[in-house]
Tab-separated table of N, CA and C in Angstrom:
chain	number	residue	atom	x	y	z
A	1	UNK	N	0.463	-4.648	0.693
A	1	UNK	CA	-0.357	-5.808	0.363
A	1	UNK	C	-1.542	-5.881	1.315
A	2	UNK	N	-2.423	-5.935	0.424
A	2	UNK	CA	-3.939	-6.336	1.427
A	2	UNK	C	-4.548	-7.833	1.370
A	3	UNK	N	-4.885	-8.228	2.699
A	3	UNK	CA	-5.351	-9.600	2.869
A	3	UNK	C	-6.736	-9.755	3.614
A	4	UNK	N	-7.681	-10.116	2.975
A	4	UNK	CA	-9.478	-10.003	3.452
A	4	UNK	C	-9.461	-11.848	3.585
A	5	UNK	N	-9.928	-11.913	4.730
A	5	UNK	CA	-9.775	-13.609	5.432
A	5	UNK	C	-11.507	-13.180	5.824
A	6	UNK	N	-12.944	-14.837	5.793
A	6	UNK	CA	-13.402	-14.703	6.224
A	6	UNK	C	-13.918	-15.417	7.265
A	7	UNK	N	-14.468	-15.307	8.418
A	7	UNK	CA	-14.675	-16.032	9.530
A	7	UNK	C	-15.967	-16.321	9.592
A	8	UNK	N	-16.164	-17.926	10.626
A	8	UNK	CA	-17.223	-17.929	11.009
A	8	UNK	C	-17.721	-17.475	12.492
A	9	UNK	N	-16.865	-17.308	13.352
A	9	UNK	CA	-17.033	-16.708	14.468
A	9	UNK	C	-15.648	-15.868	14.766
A	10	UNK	N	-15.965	-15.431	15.638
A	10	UNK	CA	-14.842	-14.499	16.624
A	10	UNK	C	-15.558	-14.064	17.418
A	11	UNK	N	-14.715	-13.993	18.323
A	11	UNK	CA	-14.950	-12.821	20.039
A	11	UNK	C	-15.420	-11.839	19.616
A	12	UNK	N	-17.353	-11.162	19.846
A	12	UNK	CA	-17.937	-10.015	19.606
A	12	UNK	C	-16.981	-8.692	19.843
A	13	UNK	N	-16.253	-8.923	20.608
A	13	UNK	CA	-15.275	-8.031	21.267
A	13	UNK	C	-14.100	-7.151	20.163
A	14	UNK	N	-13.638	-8.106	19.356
A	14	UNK	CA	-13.140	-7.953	18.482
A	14	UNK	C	-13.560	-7.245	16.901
A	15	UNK	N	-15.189	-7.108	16.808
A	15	UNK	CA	-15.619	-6.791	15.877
A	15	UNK	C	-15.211	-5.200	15.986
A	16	UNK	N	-14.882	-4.611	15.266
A	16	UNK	CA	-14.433	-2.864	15.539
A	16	UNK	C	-15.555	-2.385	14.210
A	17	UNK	N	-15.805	-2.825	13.132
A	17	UNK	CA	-16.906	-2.597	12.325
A	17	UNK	C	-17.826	-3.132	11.436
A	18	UNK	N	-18.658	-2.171	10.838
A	18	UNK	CA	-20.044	-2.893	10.081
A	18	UNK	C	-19.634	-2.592	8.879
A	19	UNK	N	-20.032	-3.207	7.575
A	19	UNK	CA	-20.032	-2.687	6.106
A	19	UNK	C	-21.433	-3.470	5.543
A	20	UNK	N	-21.936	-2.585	5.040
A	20	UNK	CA	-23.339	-3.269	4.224
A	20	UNK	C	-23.191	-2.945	2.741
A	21	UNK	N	-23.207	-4.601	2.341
A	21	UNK	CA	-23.461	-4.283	1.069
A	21	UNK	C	-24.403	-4.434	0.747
A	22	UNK	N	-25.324	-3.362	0.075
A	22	UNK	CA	-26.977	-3.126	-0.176
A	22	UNK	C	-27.342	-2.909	-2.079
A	23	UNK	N	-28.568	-3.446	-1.811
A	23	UNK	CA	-29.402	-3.070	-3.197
A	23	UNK	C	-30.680	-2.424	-2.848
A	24	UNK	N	-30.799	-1.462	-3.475
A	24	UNK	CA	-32.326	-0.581	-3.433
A	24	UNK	C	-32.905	-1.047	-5.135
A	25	UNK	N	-34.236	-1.829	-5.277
A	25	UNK	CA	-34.554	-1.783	-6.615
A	25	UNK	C	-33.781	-2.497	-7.607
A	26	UNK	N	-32.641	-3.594	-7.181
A	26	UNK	CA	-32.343	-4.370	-7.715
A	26	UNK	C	-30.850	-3.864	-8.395
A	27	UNK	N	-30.844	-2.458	-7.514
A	27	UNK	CA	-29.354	-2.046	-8.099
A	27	UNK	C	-28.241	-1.352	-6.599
A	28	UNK	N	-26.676	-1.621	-7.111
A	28	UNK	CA	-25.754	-1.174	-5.941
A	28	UNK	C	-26.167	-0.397	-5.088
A	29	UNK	N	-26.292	0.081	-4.325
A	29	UNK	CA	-25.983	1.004	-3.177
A	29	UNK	C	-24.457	1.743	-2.813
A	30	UNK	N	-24.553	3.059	-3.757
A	30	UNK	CA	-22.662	3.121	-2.822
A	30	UNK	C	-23.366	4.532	-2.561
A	31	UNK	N	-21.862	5.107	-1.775
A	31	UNK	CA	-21.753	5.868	-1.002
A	31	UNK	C	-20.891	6.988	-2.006
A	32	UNK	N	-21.091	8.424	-1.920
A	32	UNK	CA	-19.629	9.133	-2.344
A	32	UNK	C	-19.431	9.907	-1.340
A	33	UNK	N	-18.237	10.007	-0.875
A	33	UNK	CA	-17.700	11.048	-0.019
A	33	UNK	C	-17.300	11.920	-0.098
A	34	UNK	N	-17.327	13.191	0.299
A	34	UNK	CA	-17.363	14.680	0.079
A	34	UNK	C	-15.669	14.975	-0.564
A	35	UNK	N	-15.336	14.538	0.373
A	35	UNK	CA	-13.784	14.267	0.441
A	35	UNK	C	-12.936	13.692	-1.025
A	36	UNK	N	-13.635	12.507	-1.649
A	36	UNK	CA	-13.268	11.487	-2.538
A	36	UNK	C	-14.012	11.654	-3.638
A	37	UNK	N	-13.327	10.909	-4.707
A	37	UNK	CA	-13.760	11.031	-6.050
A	37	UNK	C	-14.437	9.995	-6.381
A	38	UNK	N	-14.285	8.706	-4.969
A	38	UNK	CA	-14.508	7.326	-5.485
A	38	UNK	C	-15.936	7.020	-4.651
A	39	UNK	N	-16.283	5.402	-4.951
A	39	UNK	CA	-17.763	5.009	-4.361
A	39	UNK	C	-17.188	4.428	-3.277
A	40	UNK	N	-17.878	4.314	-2.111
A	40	UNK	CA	-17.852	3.308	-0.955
A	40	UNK	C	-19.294	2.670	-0.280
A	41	UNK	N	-19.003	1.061	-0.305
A	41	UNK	CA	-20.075	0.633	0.397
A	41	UNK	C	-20.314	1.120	1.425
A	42	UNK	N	-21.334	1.396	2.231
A	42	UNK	CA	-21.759	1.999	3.508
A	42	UNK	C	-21.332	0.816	4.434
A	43	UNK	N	-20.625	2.144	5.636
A	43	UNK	CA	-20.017	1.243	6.790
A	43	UNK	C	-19.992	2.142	7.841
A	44	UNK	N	-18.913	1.954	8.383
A	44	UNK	CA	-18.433	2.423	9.781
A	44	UNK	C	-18.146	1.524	10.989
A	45	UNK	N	-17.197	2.776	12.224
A	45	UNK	CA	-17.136	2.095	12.806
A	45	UNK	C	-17.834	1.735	14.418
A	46	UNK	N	-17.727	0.949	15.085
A	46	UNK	CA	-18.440	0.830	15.890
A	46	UNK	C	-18.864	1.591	17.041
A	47	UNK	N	-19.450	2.420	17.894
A	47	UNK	CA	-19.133	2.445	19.074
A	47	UNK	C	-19.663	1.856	20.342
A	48	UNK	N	-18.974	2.781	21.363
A	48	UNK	CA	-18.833	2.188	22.515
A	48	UNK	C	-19.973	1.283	22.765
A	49	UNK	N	-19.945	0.031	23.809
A	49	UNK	CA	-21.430	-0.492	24.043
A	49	UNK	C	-22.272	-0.698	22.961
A	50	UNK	N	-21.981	-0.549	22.094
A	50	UNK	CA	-22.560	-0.822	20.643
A	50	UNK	C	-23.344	-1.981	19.810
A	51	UNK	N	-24.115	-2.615	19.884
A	51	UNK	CA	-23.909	-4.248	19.407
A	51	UNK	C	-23.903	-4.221	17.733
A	52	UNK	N	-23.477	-5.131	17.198
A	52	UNK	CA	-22.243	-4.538	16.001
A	52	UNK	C	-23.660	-4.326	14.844
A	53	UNK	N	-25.019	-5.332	15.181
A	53	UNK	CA	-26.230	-4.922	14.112
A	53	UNK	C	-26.425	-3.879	14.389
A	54	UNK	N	-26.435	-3.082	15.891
A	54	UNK	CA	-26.565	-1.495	15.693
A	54	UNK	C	-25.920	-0.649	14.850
A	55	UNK	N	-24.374	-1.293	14.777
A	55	UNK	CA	-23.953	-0.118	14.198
A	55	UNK	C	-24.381	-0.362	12.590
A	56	UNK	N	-24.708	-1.276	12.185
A	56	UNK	CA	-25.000	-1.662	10.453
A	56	UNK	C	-26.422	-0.857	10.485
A	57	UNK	N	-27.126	-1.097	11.321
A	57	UNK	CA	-28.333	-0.315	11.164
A	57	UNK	C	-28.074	1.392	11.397
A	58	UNK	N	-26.988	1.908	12.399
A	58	UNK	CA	-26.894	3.264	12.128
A	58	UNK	C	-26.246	3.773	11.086
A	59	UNK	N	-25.435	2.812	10.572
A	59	UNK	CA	-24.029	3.544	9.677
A	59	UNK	C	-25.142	3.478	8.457
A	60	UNK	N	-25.916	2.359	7.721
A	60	UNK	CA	-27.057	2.455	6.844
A	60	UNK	C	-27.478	3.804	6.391
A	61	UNK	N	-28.205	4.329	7.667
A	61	UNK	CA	-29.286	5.456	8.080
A	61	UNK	C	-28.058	6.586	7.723
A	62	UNK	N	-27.265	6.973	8.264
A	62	UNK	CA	-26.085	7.441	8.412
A	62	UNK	C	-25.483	8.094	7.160
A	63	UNK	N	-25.207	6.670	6.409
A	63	UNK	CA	-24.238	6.810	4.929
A	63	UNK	C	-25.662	7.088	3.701
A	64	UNK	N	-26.717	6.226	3.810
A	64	UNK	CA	-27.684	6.611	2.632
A	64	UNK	C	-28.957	7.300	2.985
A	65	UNK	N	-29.576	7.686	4.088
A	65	UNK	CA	-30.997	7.702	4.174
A	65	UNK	C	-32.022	6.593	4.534
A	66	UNK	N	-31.563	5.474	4.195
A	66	UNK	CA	-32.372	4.333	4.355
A	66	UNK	C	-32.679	4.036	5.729
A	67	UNK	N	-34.451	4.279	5.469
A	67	UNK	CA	-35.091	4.162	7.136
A	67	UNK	C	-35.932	2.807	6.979
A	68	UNK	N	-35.626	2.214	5.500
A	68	UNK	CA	-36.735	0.769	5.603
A	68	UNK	C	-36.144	-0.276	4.925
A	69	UNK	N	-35.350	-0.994	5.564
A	69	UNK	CA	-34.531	-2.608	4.774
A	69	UNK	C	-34.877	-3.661	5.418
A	70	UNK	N	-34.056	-4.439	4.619
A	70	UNK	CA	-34.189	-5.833	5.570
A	70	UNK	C	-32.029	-6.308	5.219
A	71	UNK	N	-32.067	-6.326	6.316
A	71	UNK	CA	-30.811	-6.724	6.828
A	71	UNK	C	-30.652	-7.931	7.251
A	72	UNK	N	-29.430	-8.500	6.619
A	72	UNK	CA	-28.964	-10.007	6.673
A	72	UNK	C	-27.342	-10.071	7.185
A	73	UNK	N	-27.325	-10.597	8.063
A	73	UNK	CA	-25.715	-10.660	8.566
A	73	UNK	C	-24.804	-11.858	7.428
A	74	UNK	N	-24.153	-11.742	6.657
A	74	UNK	CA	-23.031	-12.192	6.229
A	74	UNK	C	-21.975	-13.086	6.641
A	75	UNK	N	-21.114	-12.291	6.890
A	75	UNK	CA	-20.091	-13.056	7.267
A	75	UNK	C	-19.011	-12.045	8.131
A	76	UNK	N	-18.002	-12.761	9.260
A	76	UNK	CA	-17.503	-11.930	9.512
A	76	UNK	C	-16.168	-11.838	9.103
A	77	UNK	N	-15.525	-10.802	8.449
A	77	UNK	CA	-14.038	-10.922	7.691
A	77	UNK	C	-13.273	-10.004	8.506
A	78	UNK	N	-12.127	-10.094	8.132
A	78	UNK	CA	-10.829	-8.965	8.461
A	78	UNK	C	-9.850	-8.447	7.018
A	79	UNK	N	-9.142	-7.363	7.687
A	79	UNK	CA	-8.549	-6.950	6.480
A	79	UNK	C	-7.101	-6.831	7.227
A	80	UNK	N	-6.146	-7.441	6.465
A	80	UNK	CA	-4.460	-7.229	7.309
A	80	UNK	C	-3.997	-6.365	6.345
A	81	UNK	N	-2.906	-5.063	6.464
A	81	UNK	CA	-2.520	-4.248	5.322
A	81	UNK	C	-2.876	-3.523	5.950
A	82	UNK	N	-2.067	-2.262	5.539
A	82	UNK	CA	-1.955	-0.747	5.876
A	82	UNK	C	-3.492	-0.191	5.093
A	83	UNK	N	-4.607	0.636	5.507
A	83	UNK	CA	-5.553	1.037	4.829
A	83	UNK	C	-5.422	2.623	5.201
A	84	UNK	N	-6.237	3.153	4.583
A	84	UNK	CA	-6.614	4.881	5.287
A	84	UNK	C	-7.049	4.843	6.634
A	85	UNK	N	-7.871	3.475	6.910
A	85	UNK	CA	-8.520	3.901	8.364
A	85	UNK	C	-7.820	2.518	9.048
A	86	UNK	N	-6.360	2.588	8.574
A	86	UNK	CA	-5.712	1.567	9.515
A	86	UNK	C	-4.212	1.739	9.130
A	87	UNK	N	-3.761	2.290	10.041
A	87	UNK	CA	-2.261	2.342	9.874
A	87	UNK	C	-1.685	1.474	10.085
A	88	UNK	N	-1.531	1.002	11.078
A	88	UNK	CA	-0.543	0.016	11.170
A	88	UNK	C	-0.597	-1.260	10.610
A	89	UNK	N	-2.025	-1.829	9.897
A	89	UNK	CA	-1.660	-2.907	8.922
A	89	UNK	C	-1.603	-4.041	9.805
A	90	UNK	N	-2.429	-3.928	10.895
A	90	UNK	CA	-2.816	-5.334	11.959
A	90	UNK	C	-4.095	-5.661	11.500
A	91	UNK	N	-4.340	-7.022	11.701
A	91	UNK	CA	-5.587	-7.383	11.186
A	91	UNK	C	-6.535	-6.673	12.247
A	92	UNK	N	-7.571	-6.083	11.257
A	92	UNK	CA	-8.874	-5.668	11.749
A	92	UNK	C	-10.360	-6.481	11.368
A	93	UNK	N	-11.046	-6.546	12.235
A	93	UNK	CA	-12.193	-7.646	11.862
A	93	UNK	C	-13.521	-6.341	11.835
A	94	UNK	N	-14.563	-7.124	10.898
A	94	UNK	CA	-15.546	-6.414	10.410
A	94	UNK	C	-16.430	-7.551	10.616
A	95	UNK	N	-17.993	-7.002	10.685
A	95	UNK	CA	-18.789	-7.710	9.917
A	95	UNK	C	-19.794	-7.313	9.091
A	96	UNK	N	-19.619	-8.198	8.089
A	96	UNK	CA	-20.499	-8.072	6.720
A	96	UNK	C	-22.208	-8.735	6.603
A	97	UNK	N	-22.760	-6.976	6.161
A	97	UNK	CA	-24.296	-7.448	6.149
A	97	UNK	C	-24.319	-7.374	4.767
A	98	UNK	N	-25.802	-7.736	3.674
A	98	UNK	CA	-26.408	-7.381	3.356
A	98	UNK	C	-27.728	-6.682	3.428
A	99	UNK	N	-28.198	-6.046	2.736
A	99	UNK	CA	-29.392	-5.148	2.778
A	99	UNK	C	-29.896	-4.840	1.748
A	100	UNK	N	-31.508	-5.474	1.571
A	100	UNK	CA	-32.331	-4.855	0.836
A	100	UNK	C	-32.788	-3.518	1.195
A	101	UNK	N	-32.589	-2.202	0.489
A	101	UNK	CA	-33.563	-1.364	0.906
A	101	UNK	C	-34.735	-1.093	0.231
A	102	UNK	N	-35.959	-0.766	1.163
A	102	UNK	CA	-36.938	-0.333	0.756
A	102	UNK	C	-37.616	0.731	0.456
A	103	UNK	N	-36.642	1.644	1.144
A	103	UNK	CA	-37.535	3.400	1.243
A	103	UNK	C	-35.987	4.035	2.090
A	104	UNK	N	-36.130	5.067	1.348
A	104	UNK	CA	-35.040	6.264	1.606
A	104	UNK	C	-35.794	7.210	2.034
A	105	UNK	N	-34.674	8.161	3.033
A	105	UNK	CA	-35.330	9.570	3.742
A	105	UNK	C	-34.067	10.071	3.152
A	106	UNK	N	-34.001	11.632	3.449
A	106	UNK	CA	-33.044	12.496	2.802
A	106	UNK	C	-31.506	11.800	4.051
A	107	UNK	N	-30.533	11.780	3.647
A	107	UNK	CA	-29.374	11.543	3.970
A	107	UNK	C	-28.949	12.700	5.187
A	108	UNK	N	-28.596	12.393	6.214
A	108	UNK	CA	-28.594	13.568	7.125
A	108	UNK	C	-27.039	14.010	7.020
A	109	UNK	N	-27.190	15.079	7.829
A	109	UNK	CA	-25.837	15.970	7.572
A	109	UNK	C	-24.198	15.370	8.011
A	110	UNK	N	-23.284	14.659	7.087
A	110	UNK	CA	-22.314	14.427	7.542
A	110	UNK	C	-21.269	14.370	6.620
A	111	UNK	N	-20.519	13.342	6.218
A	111	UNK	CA	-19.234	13.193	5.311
A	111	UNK	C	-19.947	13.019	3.416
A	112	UNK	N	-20.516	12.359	3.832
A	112	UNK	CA	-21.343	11.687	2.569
A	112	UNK	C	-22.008	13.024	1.710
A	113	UNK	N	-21.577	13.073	0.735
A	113	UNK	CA	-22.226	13.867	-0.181
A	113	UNK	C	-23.481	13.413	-1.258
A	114	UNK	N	-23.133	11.869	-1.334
A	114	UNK	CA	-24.883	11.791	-2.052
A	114	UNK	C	-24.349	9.920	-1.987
A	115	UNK	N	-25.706	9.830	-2.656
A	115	UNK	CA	-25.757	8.089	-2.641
A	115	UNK	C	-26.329	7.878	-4.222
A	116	UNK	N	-25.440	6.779	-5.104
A	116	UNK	CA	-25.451	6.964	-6.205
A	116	UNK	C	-26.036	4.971	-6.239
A	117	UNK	N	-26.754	4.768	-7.616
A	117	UNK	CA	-27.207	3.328	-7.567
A	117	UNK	C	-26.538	3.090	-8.958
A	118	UNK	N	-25.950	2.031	-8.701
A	118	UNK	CA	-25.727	1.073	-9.906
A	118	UNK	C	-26.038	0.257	-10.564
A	119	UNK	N	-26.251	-0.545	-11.674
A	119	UNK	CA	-26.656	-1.803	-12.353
A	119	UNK	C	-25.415	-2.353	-12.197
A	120	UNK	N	-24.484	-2.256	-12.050
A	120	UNK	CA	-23.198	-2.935	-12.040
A	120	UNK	C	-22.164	-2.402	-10.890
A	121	UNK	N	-21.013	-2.961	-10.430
A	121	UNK	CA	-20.024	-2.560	-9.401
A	121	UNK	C	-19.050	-1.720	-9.890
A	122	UNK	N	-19.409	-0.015	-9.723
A	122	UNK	CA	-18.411	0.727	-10.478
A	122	UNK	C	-16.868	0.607	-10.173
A	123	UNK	N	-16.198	1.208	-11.107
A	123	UNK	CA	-14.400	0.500	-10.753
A	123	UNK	C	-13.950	1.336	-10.260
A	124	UNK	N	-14.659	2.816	-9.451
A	124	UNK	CA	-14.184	3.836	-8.851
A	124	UNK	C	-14.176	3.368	-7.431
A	125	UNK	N	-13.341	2.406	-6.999
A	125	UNK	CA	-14.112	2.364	-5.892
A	125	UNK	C	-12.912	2.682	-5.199
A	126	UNK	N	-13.246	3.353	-3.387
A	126	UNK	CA	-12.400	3.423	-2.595
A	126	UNK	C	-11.769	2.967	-1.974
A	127	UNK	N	-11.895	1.265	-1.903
A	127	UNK	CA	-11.076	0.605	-1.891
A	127	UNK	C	-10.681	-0.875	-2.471
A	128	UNK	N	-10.143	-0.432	-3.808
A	128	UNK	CA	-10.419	-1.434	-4.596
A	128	UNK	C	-9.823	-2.633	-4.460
A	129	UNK	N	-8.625	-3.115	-2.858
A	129	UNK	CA	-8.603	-4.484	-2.983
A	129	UNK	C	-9.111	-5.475	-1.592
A	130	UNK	N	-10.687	-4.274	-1.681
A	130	UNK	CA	-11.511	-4.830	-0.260
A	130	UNK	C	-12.788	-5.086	-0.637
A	131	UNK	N	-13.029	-3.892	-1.539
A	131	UNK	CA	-14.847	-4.177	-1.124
A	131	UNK	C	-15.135	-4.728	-2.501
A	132	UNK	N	-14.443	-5.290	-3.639
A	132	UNK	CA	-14.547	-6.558	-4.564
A	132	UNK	C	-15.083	-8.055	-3.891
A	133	UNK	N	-14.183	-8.224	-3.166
A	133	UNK	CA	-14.087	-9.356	-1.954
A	133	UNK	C	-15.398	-9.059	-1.103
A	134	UNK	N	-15.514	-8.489	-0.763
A	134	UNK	CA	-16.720	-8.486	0.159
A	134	UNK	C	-18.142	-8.379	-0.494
A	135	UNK	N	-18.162	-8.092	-1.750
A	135	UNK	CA	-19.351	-7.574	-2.901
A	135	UNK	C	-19.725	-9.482	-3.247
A	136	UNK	N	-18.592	-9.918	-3.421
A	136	UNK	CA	-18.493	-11.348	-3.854
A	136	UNK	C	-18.856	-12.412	-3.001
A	137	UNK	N	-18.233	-12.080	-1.800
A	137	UNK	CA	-18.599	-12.871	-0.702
A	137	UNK	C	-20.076	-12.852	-0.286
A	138	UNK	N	-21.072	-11.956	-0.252
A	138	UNK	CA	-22.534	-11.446	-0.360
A	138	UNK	C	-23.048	-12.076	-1.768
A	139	UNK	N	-22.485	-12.012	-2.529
A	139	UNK	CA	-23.133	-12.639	-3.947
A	139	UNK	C	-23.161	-14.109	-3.628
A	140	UNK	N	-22.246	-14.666	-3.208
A	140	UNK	CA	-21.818	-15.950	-3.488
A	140	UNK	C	-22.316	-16.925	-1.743
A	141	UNK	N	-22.684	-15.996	-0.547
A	141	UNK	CA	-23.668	-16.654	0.576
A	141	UNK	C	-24.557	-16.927	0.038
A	142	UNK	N	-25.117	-18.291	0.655
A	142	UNK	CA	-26.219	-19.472	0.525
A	142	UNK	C	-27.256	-18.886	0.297
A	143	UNK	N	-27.707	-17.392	1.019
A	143	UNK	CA	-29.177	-17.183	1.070
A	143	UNK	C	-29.321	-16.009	-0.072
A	144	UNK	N	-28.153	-15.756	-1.144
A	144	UNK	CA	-28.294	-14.865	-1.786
A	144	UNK	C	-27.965	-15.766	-3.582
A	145	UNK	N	-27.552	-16.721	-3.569
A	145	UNK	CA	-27.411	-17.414	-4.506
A	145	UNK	C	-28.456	-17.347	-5.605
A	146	UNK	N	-29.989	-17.430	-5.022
A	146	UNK	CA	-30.782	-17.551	-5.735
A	146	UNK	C	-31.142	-16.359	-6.356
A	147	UNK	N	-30.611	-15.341	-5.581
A	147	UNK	CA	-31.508	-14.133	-6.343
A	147	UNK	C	-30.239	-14.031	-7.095
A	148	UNK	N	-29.005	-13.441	-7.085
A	148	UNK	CA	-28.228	-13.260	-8.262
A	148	UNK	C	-28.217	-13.786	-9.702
A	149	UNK	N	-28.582	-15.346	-9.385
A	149	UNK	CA	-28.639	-16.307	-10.564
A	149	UNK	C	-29.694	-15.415	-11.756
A	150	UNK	N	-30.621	-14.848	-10.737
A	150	UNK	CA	-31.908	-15.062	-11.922
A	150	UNK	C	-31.683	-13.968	-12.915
């Protein structure tokens, strides 16, 4: 069983990662991984000395190419449940951006095999009882209300 709780604060200390959920051109932003058959929002995790908008701004650059957005901090959530990048199923805390992007560079060399855009939230996703919740939670913040509506 998976459980996504969201916060308004916590101890910076505690943040271990970034996930951006982005639109380029008015459509999804996912990720595919070399590895996987499925989409993933662009994320990662933090490192050392890190401050956690760094890592949303590297993992961005990182997972799609994108060298020109505008980034909005979200909210900060956790996920309790056993995941791939969590064994033991202790709550882990994240925080959630959005991102407009504006301009892509070629995707540099790593896990990611390409970056695919959507008109809609494909149902391939890699983790389908997380990043629903978090797609929603970005739709449904104050400063994004208006543009979804229209």
């Amino acid at each position: 069983m998976i459980n996504v709780k969201f916060y308004d604060s916590i101890n910076d200390e505690k943040i271990k990662f970034a996930v951006i959920v982005s639109q380029f051109n008015g459509k999804w932003v996912f990720c595919k991984h070399k590895e996987r058959s499925t989409y993933e929002i662009p994320g990662g995790h933090r490192e050392v000395n890190e401050k956690i908008i760094d890592t949303a701004k590297r993992e961005l650059f990182e997972e799609t190419g994108a060298v020109e957005f505008n980034l909005f901090p979200v909210s900060i959530y956790s996920v309790i449940g056993k995941t791939r990048v969590n064994e033991t199923g202790e709550e882990s805390f994240g925080m959630l951006y959005y991102a407009e992007i504006i301009r892509f560079d070629d995707i540099p060399a790593s896990e990611i095999e390409k970056v695919v855009l959507f008109s809609q939230i494909p149902n391939q996703l890699t983790y389908p009882l997380i990043q629903p919740k978090l797609i929603e939670k970005v739709i449904n913040s104050n400063f994004l209300k208006l543009k979804f509506k229209k």
